[in-house]
Structure formats: C-alpha cells, structure tokens
Tab-separated table of C-alpha atoms in Angstrom:
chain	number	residue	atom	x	y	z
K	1494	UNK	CA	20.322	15.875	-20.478
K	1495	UNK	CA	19.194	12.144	-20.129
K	1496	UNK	CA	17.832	10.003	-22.618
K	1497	UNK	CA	15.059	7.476	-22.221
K	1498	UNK	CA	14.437	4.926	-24.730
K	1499	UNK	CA	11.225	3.312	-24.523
K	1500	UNK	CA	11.281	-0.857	-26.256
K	1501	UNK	CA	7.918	-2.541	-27.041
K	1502	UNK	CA	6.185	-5.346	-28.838
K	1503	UNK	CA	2.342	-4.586	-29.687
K	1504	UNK	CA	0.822	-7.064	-31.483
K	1505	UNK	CA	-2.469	-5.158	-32.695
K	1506	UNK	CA	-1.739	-1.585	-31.989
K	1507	UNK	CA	-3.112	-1.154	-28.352
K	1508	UNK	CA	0.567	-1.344	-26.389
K	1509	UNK	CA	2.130	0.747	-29.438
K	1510	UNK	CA	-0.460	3.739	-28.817
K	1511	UNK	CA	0.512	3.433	-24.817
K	1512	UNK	CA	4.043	3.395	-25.624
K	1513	UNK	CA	3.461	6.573	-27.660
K	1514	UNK	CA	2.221	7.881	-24.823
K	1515	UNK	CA	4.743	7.507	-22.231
K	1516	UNK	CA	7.270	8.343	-24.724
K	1517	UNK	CA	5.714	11.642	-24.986
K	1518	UNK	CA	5.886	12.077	-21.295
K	1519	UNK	CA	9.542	11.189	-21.173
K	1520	UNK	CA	10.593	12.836	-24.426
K	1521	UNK	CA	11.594	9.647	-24.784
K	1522	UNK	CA	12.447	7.694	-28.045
K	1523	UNK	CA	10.712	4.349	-29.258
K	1524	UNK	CA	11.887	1.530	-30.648
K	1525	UNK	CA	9.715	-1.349	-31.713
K	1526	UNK	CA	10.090	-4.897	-31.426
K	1527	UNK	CA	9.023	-6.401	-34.474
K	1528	UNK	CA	6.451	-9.383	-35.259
K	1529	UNK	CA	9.468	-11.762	-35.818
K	1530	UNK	CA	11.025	-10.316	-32.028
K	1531	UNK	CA	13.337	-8.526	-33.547
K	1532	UNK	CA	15.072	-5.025	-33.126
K	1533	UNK	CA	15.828	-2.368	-35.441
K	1534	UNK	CA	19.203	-1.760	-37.145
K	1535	UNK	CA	20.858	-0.070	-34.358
K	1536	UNK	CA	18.781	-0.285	-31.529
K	1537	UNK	CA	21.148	-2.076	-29.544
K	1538	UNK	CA	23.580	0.930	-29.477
K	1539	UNK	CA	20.301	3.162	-28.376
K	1540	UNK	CA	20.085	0.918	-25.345
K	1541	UNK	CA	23.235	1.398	-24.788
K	1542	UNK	CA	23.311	4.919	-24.954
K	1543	UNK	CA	20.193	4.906	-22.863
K	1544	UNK	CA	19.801	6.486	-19.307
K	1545	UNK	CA	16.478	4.631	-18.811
K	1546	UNK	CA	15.028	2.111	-20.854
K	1547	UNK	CA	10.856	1.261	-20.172
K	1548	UNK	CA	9.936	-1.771	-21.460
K	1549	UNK	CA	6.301	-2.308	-22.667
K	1550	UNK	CA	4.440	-5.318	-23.496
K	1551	UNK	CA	1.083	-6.476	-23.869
K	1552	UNK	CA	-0.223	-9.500	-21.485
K	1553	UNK	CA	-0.771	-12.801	-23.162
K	1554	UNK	CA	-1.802	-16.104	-21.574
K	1555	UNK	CA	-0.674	-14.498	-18.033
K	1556	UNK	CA	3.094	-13.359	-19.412
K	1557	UNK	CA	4.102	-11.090	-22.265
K	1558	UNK	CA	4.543	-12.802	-25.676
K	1559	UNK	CA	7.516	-14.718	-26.899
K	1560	UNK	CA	8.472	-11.742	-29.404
K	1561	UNK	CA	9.441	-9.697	-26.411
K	1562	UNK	CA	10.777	-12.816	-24.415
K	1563	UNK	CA	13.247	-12.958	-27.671
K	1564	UNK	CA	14.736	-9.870	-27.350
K	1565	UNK	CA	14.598	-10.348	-23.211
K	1566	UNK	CA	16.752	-13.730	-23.899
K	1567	UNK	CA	18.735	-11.730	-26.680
K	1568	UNK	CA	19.787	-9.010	-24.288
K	1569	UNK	CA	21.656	-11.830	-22.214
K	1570	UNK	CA	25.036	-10.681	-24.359
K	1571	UNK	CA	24.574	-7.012	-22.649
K	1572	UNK	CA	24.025	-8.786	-18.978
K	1573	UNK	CA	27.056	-10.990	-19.400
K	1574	UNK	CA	29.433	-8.035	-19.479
K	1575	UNK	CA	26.651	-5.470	-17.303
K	1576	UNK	CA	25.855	-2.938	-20.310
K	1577	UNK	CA	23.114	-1.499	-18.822
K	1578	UNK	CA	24.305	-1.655	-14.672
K	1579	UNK	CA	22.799	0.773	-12.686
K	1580	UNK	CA	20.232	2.517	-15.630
K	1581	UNK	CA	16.823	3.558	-14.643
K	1582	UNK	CA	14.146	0.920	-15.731
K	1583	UNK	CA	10.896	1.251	-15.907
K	1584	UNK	CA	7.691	-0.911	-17.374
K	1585	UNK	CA	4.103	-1.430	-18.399
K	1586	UNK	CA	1.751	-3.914	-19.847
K	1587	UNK	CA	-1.788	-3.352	-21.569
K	1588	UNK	CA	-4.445	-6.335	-22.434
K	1589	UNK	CA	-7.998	-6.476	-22.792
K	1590	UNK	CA	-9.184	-7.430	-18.979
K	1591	UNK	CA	-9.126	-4.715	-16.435
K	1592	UNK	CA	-6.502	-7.267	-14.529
K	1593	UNK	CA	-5.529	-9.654	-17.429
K	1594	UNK	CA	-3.148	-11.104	-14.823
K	1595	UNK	CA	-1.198	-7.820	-15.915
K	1596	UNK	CA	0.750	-8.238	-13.083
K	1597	UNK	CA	2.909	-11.548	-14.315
K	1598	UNK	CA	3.799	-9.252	-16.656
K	1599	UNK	CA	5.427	-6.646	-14.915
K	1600	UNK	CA	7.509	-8.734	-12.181
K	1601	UNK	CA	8.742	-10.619	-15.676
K	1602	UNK	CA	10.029	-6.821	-16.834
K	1603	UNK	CA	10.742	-6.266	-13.556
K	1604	UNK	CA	12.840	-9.064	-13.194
K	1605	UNK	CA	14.773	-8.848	-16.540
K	1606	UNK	CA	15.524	-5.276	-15.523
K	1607	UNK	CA	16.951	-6.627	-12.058
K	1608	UNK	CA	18.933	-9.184	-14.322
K	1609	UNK	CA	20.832	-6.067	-15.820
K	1610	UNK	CA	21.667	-4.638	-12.475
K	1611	UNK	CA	18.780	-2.022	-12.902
K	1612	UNK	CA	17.087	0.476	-11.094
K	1613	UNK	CA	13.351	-0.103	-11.085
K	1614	UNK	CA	10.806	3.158	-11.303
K	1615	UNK	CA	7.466	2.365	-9.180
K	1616	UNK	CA	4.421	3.870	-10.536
K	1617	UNK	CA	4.465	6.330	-7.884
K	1618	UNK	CA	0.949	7.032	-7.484
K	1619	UNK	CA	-2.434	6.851	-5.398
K	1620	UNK	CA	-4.963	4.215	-7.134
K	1621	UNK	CA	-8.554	6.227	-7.942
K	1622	UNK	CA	-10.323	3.462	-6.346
K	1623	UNK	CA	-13.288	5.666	-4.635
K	1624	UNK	CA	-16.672	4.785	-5.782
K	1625	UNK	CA	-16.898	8.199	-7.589
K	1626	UNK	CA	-13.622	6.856	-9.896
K	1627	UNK	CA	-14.112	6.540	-13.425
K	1628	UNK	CA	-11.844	4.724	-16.070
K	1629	UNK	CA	-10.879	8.669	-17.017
K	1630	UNK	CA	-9.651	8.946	-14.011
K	1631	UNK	CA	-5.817	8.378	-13.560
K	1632	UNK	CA	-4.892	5.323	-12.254
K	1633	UNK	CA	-8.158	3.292	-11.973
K	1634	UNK	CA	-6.331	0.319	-12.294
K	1635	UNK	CA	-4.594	0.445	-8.991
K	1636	UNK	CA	-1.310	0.022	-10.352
K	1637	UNK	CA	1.633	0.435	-8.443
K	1638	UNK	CA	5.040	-2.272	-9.954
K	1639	UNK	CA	4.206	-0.257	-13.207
K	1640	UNK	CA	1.675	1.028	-15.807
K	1641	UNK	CA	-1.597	-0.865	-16.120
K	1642	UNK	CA	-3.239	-0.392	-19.118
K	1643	UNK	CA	-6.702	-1.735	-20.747
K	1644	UNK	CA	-8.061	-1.695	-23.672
K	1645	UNK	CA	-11.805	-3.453	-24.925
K	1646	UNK	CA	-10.680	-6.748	-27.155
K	1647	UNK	CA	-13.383	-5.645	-29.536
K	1648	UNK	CA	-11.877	-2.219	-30.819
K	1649	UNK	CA	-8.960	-0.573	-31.880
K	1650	UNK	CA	-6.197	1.569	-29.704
K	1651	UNK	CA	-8.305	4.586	-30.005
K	1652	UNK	CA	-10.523	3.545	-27.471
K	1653	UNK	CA	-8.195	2.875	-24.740
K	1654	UNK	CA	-10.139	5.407	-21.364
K	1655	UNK	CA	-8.441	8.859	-21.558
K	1656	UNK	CA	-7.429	7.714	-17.642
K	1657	UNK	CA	-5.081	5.277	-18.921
K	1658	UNK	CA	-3.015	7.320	-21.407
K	1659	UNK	CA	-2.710	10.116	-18.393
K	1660	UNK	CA	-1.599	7.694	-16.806
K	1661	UNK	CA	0.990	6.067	-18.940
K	1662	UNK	CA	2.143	10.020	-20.016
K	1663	UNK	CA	2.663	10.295	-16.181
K	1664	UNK	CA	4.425	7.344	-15.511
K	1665	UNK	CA	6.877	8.570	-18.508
K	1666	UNK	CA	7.222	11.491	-17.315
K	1667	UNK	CA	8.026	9.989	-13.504
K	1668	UNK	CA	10.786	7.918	-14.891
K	1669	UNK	CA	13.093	10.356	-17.044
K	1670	UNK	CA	12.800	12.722	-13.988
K	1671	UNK	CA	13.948	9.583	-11.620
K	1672	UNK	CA	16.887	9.013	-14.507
K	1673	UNK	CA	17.906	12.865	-14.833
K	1674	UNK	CA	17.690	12.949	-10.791
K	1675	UNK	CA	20.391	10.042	-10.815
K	1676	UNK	CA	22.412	11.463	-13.316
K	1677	UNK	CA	23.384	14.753	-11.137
C-alpha cells in the first residue's frame, strides 16, 4: 500500500476545500501550511514517509504565495541529501479567474518537484472544451501540467462548479494509482 500526502497553503478556504478533494480521491492525507508558512509538528517525517506528495496552492500575483514559497525554500535541507528522489509528485492551483495565470503556478510546483528528483503526474485528461461544455463538466479548464481550479472572488469555497472538484477527486485519484503502479 502507498501513501500520498497531499501539502497546501489556502489563504481563504477555496484551495483547502480542493485539497480535500483530491485527498479523498487519493486516500490521501493533508497537511496544511499555515498562515505564517509553516508545517505541522511532524510533517516533515510524513513527507518523508510519503510515496507521492501533491502540492496545492492558490495563484497570487501570477505565482503561488510566499507562505508556500517558505516551505518550497525550507524543503532545500531534504534536496541537499535527495529525501524525496524518485517519489511521485503531483500539483494544482485554484484562484478566482478562469486562467489567473494558473499556469506560473504549476511549472513553479512543477519545478520544485523536479528539484527533488521527482516524478511529475500530468493531469491525464481530455479538456471539455466543446461548445455544449459547462463549468460541471470535468475539466473545463483545459488543464493538462496539473489541476486547474476556479473559484468566484466574491464567495466562499462552497461555490467552487461541481466540474472542478470531479476534477481535482480525479486527478487524486490518477496520482496514487501512478505511485502504487511504481511501487510494484
């Protein structure tokens, strides 16, 4: 059995209730990064003990926010003697524009996974991107680095489109299967 450990700052809820969500579809544990950037008593070891590790963070100004760049500079100790070589990584980002320049976010996950001598999990799927596709629809966002996520600036997490949290429950799903593929 494998064991996927999702990490995430959320700074107003919306990136929490997606990282619920892919933790449910990796039976995955979470572990949040505090409003100072800091981690849990004994989160480090989790990491450690981790098969795959998804990092989650929402998009601000283009890039995520300095509380997860803290723990990303932080985790420097673990990539000077390779603790986490050859694990299964995987990432998403959430922010209030259907693009939200999203994307600077992931290739900065994507890259501090690469750092650590990891193994990066696609999305894996189609975009809905038909004229009949609907933000319920999995994978409106045309993601394919990692999860996309939206949610309106003007309400709470609860409102984030029912397509999006499929979508992030897939993408969980897609990389503890990856990690417990790599682990036979």
């Amino acid at each position: 059995m494998t064991k996927t450990v999702v990490l995430y700052f959320s700074g107003y809820g919306h990136t929490k209730r997606v990282a619920e969500e892919v933790a449910a579809g990796a039976s995955a544990e979470l572990i949040a990064i505090d409003a100072e950037g800091n981690l849990p008593e004994g989160a480090w070891e989790t990491l450690a003990a981790a098969d795959a590790i998804i990092f989650g963070a929402p998009t601000y100004m283009g890039n995520a926010p300095w509380q997860f760049k803290k723990f990303a500079d932080a985790s420097s100790k673990v990539w000077g003697t390779r603790g986490w070589q050859d694990k299964v990584f995987g990432g998403f980002s959430n922010s209030a524009s259907l693009n939200g320049d999203k994307a600077g976010t992931l290739i900065f996950l994507q890259t501090l996974a690469s750092q650590h001598g990891g193994i990066w999990v696609s999305l894996g799927m189609l975009p809905s991107n038909t004229l009949a596709a609907t933000r319920n629809d999995v994978n409106n966002l045309g993601g394919s680095v990692g999860l996309l996520t939206q949610s309106p600036s003007d309400q709470g997490a609860d409102q984030i489109p029912s397509g999006d949290l499929e979508t992030a429950r897939l993408y969980g799903a897609r990389v503890a299967s990856v990690a417990a593929r790599l682990a036979h």
